[in-house]
XYZ file of C-alpha atoms in Angstrom:
451
model
C 165.245 142.671 109.952
C 163.305 145.927 110.219
C 161.465 147.790 107.442
C 160.506 151.485 107.676
C 158.436 153.361 105.083
C 160.030 156.762 104.447
C 158.086 157.547 101.269
C 155.559 156.428 98.642
C 152.783 156.119 101.237
C 149.498 157.842 100.324
C 151.216 159.015 97.143
C 152.918 157.778 93.979
C 156.100 159.750 94.584
C 159.007 159.958 96.996
C 159.773 156.223 97.101
C 162.088 155.415 100.019
C 162.247 152.282 102.163
C 164.727 151.745 104.975
C 165.890 148.194 105.728
C 167.915 147.575 108.900
C 169.703 144.253 109.205
C 172.717 142.919 111.137
C 173.795 146.381 112.219
C 173.581 147.815 108.681
C 171.118 150.280 107.156
C 170.063 150.194 103.515
C 167.795 152.545 101.590
C 165.724 150.977 98.823
C 165.007 153.776 96.343
C 165.659 157.425 97.054
C 162.975 159.394 95.222
C 161.863 162.994 95.237
C 158.349 163.991 96.168
C 156.314 165.588 93.390
C 152.787 166.944 93.113
C 150.977 168.694 95.954
C 152.865 171.270 98.031
C 152.772 169.502 101.403
C 154.524 166.503 99.823
C 157.062 168.599 97.901
C 157.991 170.316 101.147
C 159.242 166.965 102.475
C 162.094 167.206 99.946
C 163.502 170.080 102.002
C 163.409 168.265 105.304
C 166.249 165.943 106.359
C 165.410 162.259 106.469
C 164.371 160.842 109.859
C 167.663 158.932 109.762
C 171.047 160.628 109.441
C 172.295 160.229 105.880
C 175.795 159.284 107.061
C 174.328 156.255 108.875
C 173.062 154.712 105.629
C 175.471 152.022 104.432
C 174.180 151.654 100.839
C 171.316 152.608 98.535
C 169.657 150.247 96.045
C 167.687 151.805 93.184
C 164.869 149.990 91.347
C 164.898 152.370 88.372
C 165.955 155.830 87.259
C 162.705 157.814 87.354
C 163.065 160.894 89.555
C 160.380 159.754 92.015
C 162.656 156.765 92.741
C 166.145 158.272 92.342
C 165.848 162.052 92.355
C 166.635 162.575 96.048
C 170.103 160.999 95.774
C 172.020 164.293 95.349
C 170.212 165.739 98.367
C 171.093 162.629 100.365
C 174.750 163.068 99.390
C 174.641 166.710 100.494
C 173.365 165.511 103.888
C 176.368 163.229 104.320
C 175.727 159.947 102.485
C 178.915 158.723 100.813
C 178.219 155.000 100.430
C 177.649 152.963 97.288
C 174.532 153.154 95.133
C 173.628 149.864 93.459
C 171.493 149.623 90.312
C 171.208 147.824 86.993
C 173.445 149.031 84.157
C 170.452 150.534 82.330
C 169.406 152.485 85.413
C 172.981 153.703 85.890
C 173.131 154.995 82.309
C 169.768 156.742 82.557
C 170.693 158.275 85.917
C 173.635 159.947 84.174
C 171.144 162.096 82.260
C 168.137 162.220 84.584
C 169.875 163.400 87.751
C 171.976 166.211 86.211
C 168.914 167.341 84.283
C 166.886 167.450 87.504
C 169.556 169.587 89.128
C 169.781 171.849 86.098
C 166.009 172.353 85.991
C 165.962 173.286 89.679
C 168.684 175.852 89.079
C 166.792 177.260 86.092
C 163.512 177.424 88.016
C 165.190 179.177 90.954
C 166.876 181.651 88.611
C 163.602 182.362 86.802
C 161.724 182.755 90.103
C 164.309 185.209 91.415
C 164.347 187.182 88.169
C 160.577 187.572 88.058
C 160.149 187.716 91.850
C 157.230 185.273 92.081
C 158.718 182.949 94.692
C 157.784 183.281 98.368
C 161.438 182.600 99.192
C 164.111 185.263 98.811
C 166.185 184.108 97.199
C 164.658 180.916 95.761
C 167.216 178.100 95.925
C 167.469 174.714 94.194
C 167.292 171.593 96.341
C 170.520 170.604 94.617
C 172.485 171.671 91.566
C 173.628 169.958 88.405
C 177.108 169.825 89.948
C 175.705 167.999 92.989
C 173.958 165.489 90.724
C 177.110 164.779 88.745
C 179.014 164.258 91.983
C 176.598 161.606 93.306
C 176.911 159.643 90.057
C 180.426 158.669 91.176
C 178.828 156.565 93.922
C 176.884 154.357 91.461
C 177.839 150.712 90.921
C 176.171 148.681 88.158
C 175.179 145.108 88.964
C 174.054 142.323 86.600
C 170.394 141.342 86.413
C 169.195 137.928 87.569
C 172.462 137.191 89.366
C 172.737 137.500 93.140
C 175.476 139.715 94.549
C 176.673 139.692 98.149
C 176.280 142.841 100.205
C 177.481 142.410 103.774
C 175.278 139.548 105.053
C 172.657 139.816 102.309
C 172.224 138.346 98.849
C 170.785 140.988 96.481
C 169.112 140.190 93.150
C 167.851 142.633 90.516
C 165.025 141.193 88.360
C 163.788 143.136 85.268
C 160.141 144.218 85.491
C 159.613 146.292 82.338
C 158.312 149.852 82.938
C 161.461 151.610 81.643
C 164.903 150.501 80.542
C 166.798 149.010 83.488
C 163.825 148.867 85.865
C 164.069 145.956 88.301
C 162.457 144.460 91.340
C 165.007 144.069 94.128
C 165.221 140.982 96.343
C 167.065 140.970 99.691
C 167.769 137.485 101.070
C 169.590 136.844 104.363
C 169.115 133.063 104.226
C 166.262 133.211 106.723
C 163.836 135.603 105.110
C 163.428 137.143 101.683
C 161.908 140.579 100.991
C 161.080 141.819 97.497
C 160.548 145.432 96.429
C 158.640 145.560 93.143
C 159.601 149.092 92.148
C 157.311 150.124 89.280
C 155.934 147.126 87.390
C 155.618 147.383 83.619
C 152.910 146.068 81.330
C 152.909 142.585 79.798
C 152.213 143.827 76.259
C 154.310 146.992 76.183
C 155.219 148.115 72.660
C 158.851 148.749 73.572
C 159.812 146.704 76.643
C 159.642 143.002 77.426
C 157.126 141.754 80.034
C 158.064 141.775 83.729
C 160.000 138.668 84.720
C 158.445 136.524 87.422
C 159.583 136.561 91.028
C 159.863 132.985 92.266
C 159.137 133.625 95.938
C 159.144 136.170 98.751
C 158.477 136.089 102.467
C 157.602 139.775 102.369
C 156.608 141.854 99.354
C 156.431 145.628 98.860
C 154.337 146.216 95.730
C 153.322 149.351 93.854
C 149.674 150.366 93.291
C 149.696 153.340 90.909
C 146.732 151.826 89.052
C 145.479 149.769 91.970
C 141.895 150.904 91.402
C 141.861 151.035 87.614
C 142.067 148.906 84.509
C 143.721 150.247 81.392
C 141.354 150.810 78.518
C 141.369 147.933 76.054
C 141.870 150.183 73.060
C 143.989 150.611 69.978
C 146.285 153.345 71.257
C 147.840 154.023 67.863
C 144.368 154.557 66.396
C 143.502 156.959 69.221
C 146.721 158.888 68.643
C 145.976 158.959 64.911
C 142.551 160.509 65.597
C 143.982 163.176 67.933
C 146.721 164.139 65.475
C 144.324 164.396 62.538
C 141.740 166.421 64.493
C 144.423 168.887 65.564
C 145.974 169.215 62.107
C 142.506 169.760 60.592
C 142.133 172.797 62.870
C 145.529 174.067 61.732
C 146.883 173.627 65.249
C 149.891 172.284 67.099
C 149.752 169.068 69.110
C 151.855 169.339 72.269
C 152.589 166.123 74.161
C 154.113 166.562 77.629
C 156.071 163.366 78.056
C 158.343 161.562 80.459
C 161.738 161.648 78.814
C 162.457 157.988 79.530
C 160.155 155.305 78.181
C 157.115 157.369 77.224
C 158.928 159.568 74.710
C 160.394 156.521 72.960
C 156.983 154.824 72.772
C 155.377 157.969 71.341
C 158.105 158.340 68.723
C 157.605 154.715 67.680
C 153.853 155.166 67.221
C 154.184 158.480 65.401
C 156.819 156.950 63.134
C 154.459 154.074 62.300
C 151.563 156.442 61.593
C 153.727 158.629 59.367
C 155.144 155.741 57.343
C 151.664 154.248 56.932
C 150.429 157.686 55.774
C 147.726 157.677 58.440
C 148.697 161.176 59.604
C 149.941 164.184 57.619
C 153.684 164.615 57.121
C 153.874 167.521 59.569
C 157.124 168.099 61.461
C 157.655 166.002 64.604
C 159.898 167.656 67.195
C 161.454 166.101 70.266
C 162.251 169.094 72.450
C 163.948 167.539 75.438
C 167.701 167.066 75.622
C 167.112 164.411 78.269
C 164.667 162.488 76.054
C 167.114 162.706 73.154
C 169.895 161.291 75.312
C 167.557 158.612 76.655
C 166.644 157.597 73.096
C 170.340 157.184 72.343
C 170.722 155.009 75.473
C 167.811 152.839 74.342
C 169.686 152.267 71.092
C 172.789 151.282 73.081
C 170.833 148.685 75.096
C 168.939 147.333 72.085
C 168.990 143.737 73.434
C 166.838 144.801 76.400
C 163.832 146.056 74.414
C 161.818 145.366 71.284
C 162.970 148.291 69.129
C 164.965 147.086 66.136
C 167.775 149.045 64.548
C 165.414 149.721 61.645
C 162.854 151.185 64.060
C 165.534 153.466 65.528
C 166.729 154.580 62.087
C 163.170 155.296 60.924
C 162.411 157.287 64.092
C 165.527 159.385 63.443
C 164.367 160.130 59.879
C 160.950 161.517 60.828
C 161.994 163.325 64.030
C 163.721 166.672 64.485
C 165.771 166.697 67.678
C 165.768 170.099 69.381
C 169.014 170.297 71.325
C 169.886 173.936 72.031
C 168.106 176.589 74.077
C 168.003 178.822 70.987
C 166.282 176.105 68.934
C 163.795 175.538 71.743
C 162.983 179.224 72.029
C 162.429 179.434 68.272
C 160.095 176.433 68.420
C 157.897 178.108 71.045
C 157.202 180.847 68.478
C 155.971 178.354 65.861
C 152.374 178.837 64.700
C 152.125 176.290 61.867
C 150.875 172.707 62.430
C 153.373 170.403 64.110
C 153.720 167.721 66.749
C 155.936 168.613 69.718
C 157.007 166.156 72.409
C 158.593 167.827 75.408
C 159.327 167.004 79.059
C 158.075 166.777 81.699
C 155.234 164.253 81.543
C 153.074 165.882 84.245
C 153.961 169.416 83.077
C 155.679 169.988 86.412
C 158.778 171.593 84.883
C 161.091 171.695 81.902
C 160.797 173.122 78.407
C 157.182 172.008 78.040
C 156.102 174.891 80.301
C 157.297 177.459 77.769
C 155.332 175.659 75.038
C 152.185 175.551 77.162
C 152.182 179.333 77.507
C 151.681 179.682 73.771
C 149.656 176.511 73.145
C 146.947 176.719 75.825
C 145.265 180.038 74.865
C 144.650 178.983 71.196
C 141.578 176.792 70.493
C 143.212 175.333 67.380
C 145.876 173.615 69.452
C 145.791 170.397 71.454
C 147.586 169.080 74.522
C 147.821 165.315 74.932
C 148.592 163.999 78.412
C 150.108 160.556 77.991
C 149.766 158.558 81.200
C 149.266 158.955 84.946
C 149.012 162.501 86.330
C 149.775 162.827 90.039
C 147.363 164.953 92.091
C 148.557 168.523 92.449
C 150.421 168.605 89.131
C 149.527 170.806 86.173
C 148.831 167.663 84.169
C 146.247 166.567 86.720
C 144.609 170.007 86.630
C 144.441 169.994 82.833
C 142.843 166.566 82.446
C 140.321 167.423 85.175
C 138.950 170.500 83.442
C 140.750 173.493 84.945
C 139.866 176.718 83.146
C 143.302 178.244 83.650
C 146.786 177.042 84.556
C 149.478 178.849 86.535
C 152.930 178.829 84.930
C 155.881 180.855 86.212
C 153.643 182.995 88.396
C 151.042 183.851 85.722
C 147.725 182.278 84.731
C 147.032 181.099 81.177
C 143.507 180.355 79.876
C 142.685 176.788 78.857
C 141.294 177.147 75.342
C 143.270 174.350 73.691
C 141.727 170.886 73.360
C 142.915 168.556 76.141
C 143.241 164.816 75.601
C 144.334 162.089 77.978
C 145.594 158.669 76.888
C 145.891 156.758 80.158
C 146.394 153.573 78.117
C 149.889 154.843 77.294
C 150.916 154.307 80.903
C 154.045 152.262 81.556
C 152.532 151.012 84.840
C 150.681 147.713 85.015
C 147.053 148.064 86.086
C 145.734 146.077 89.039
C 144.756 143.037 86.955
C 148.180 142.927 85.305
C 149.911 143.125 88.698
C 147.676 140.342 90.051
C 148.599 138.172 87.049
C 152.285 138.894 87.725
C 151.940 137.987 91.399
C 150.123 134.745 90.574
C 153.392 133.414 89.148
C 154.926 133.295 92.635
C 155.313 129.669 93.713
C 154.257 130.350 97.299
C 152.387 133.236 98.934
C 154.327 135.812 100.949
C 153.708 136.041 104.676
C 152.753 139.665 104.200
C 152.321 142.173 101.383
C 152.813 145.933 101.828
C 150.973 148.008 99.229
C 152.678 151.334 98.457
C 153.318 153.860 95.683
C 149.681 154.752 95.087
C 147.164 157.344 96.141
C 145.262 156.194 99.244
C 142.189 154.969 97.341
C 144.328 153.158 94.735
C 146.537 151.503 97.353
C 143.581 150.306 99.381
C 141.856 148.981 96.269
C 145.036 147.048 95.412
C 145.064 145.642 98.939
C 141.508 144.403 98.468
C 142.304 142.820 95.096
C 145.285 140.979 96.603
C 143.242 139.716 99.564
C 140.177 138.701 97.528
C 141.877 137.239 94.453
C 145.068 135.802 95.943
C 143.981 135.368 99.587
C 147.252 136.917 100.744
C 147.761 139.004 103.883
C 148.026 142.569 102.561
C 148.084 145.995 104.217
C 148.659 149.648 103.307
C 151.398 151.144 105.502
C 151.462 154.758 106.659
C 154.342 157.203 106.428
C 157.076 156.314 108.959
C 155.536 152.940 109.860
C 158.180 150.438 111.025
C 157.718 146.662 110.833
C 159.860 143.904 112.332
C 160.183 141.121 109.741
C 160.410 137.684 111.382
């Protein structure tokens, strides 16, 4: 068995791992690169392996940095099956077409205003491409091994977002586990990550490999930010990931409203994808902690902005309000149009809710940039900027160590990925010092023979 790292090395995006076994080739995750330009440019380059040679793809969860390259892979000639949990399959039905649609919109806008270096600017793939690749998805049950050629495959829920799973490949001789993104043990919405009994080889994420989440009352922090902004007569804009983060924010805002801890200002969810994701969460109610009453109460206090016309009207709003809009790192989507009006006004606030990858607008904002470039123009940063890293859906290094401690025997080797270089190396050190396991940080395109 051979393992090659095609992504998520030195970065938290672009997750792709190639497993070769018994004459077959499998891709574990198929994510897009996001953030800094030199990484994004990899999205436009063909994979080092011909797409038509890949026999199947297995997806840990639906976030774009783990699934967003699938339509591009199909365009390059991949026509095999894509295996995922049912929750991931449902979320992919909204995330992938939305990603294609946003790329088309961005290309159209760039061509109209002539700020792209490419003439014409083109999307990596279209909404039509994304809908086509969805036909290749096959849902599999969690915690029940399926047979794929000469492998037994098991999907084990790990929190993070609905449907997120670690994936185990077992050929009867060796067992390799891919953690995907590991959720938090005390998440307000999702259940804790389930334990992995054993692994000979482990590929584990390290987004927060060098950090601990703040031990704070997140609802109280959100309450303070809302009240400070409303006291200034401003608008609170929250760039949010449409899946997971948006639902958690709506739950907390609903609680604060019903407890009369914040003013009864309008709460808008301006993301068709987040709205659809919220509806999917309701459909899979047995897989998370939200009750039907919670869902009904969220609906009562939230205005769902569905049409382009409604979104455009909302960007003109000047009165106090709370607006949640995608994307979570302000890398695209409707939130960009809100930022243009929000950032120059000192009364307003922008709340970044979770990890911000280097090179993104979100990263620039939380690190004190004095202006932000949007659609080819710069906008001054006069609004108040807040960052609630404790809202992250990723386990910190201590939480991952606690999760790994539940393994009944140590792996022969651990590969630390999906983190910036300093975070990944810090995670490696924690694993070696606290668990005494053999851990390393692979480089891009490293290949390892697994005994």
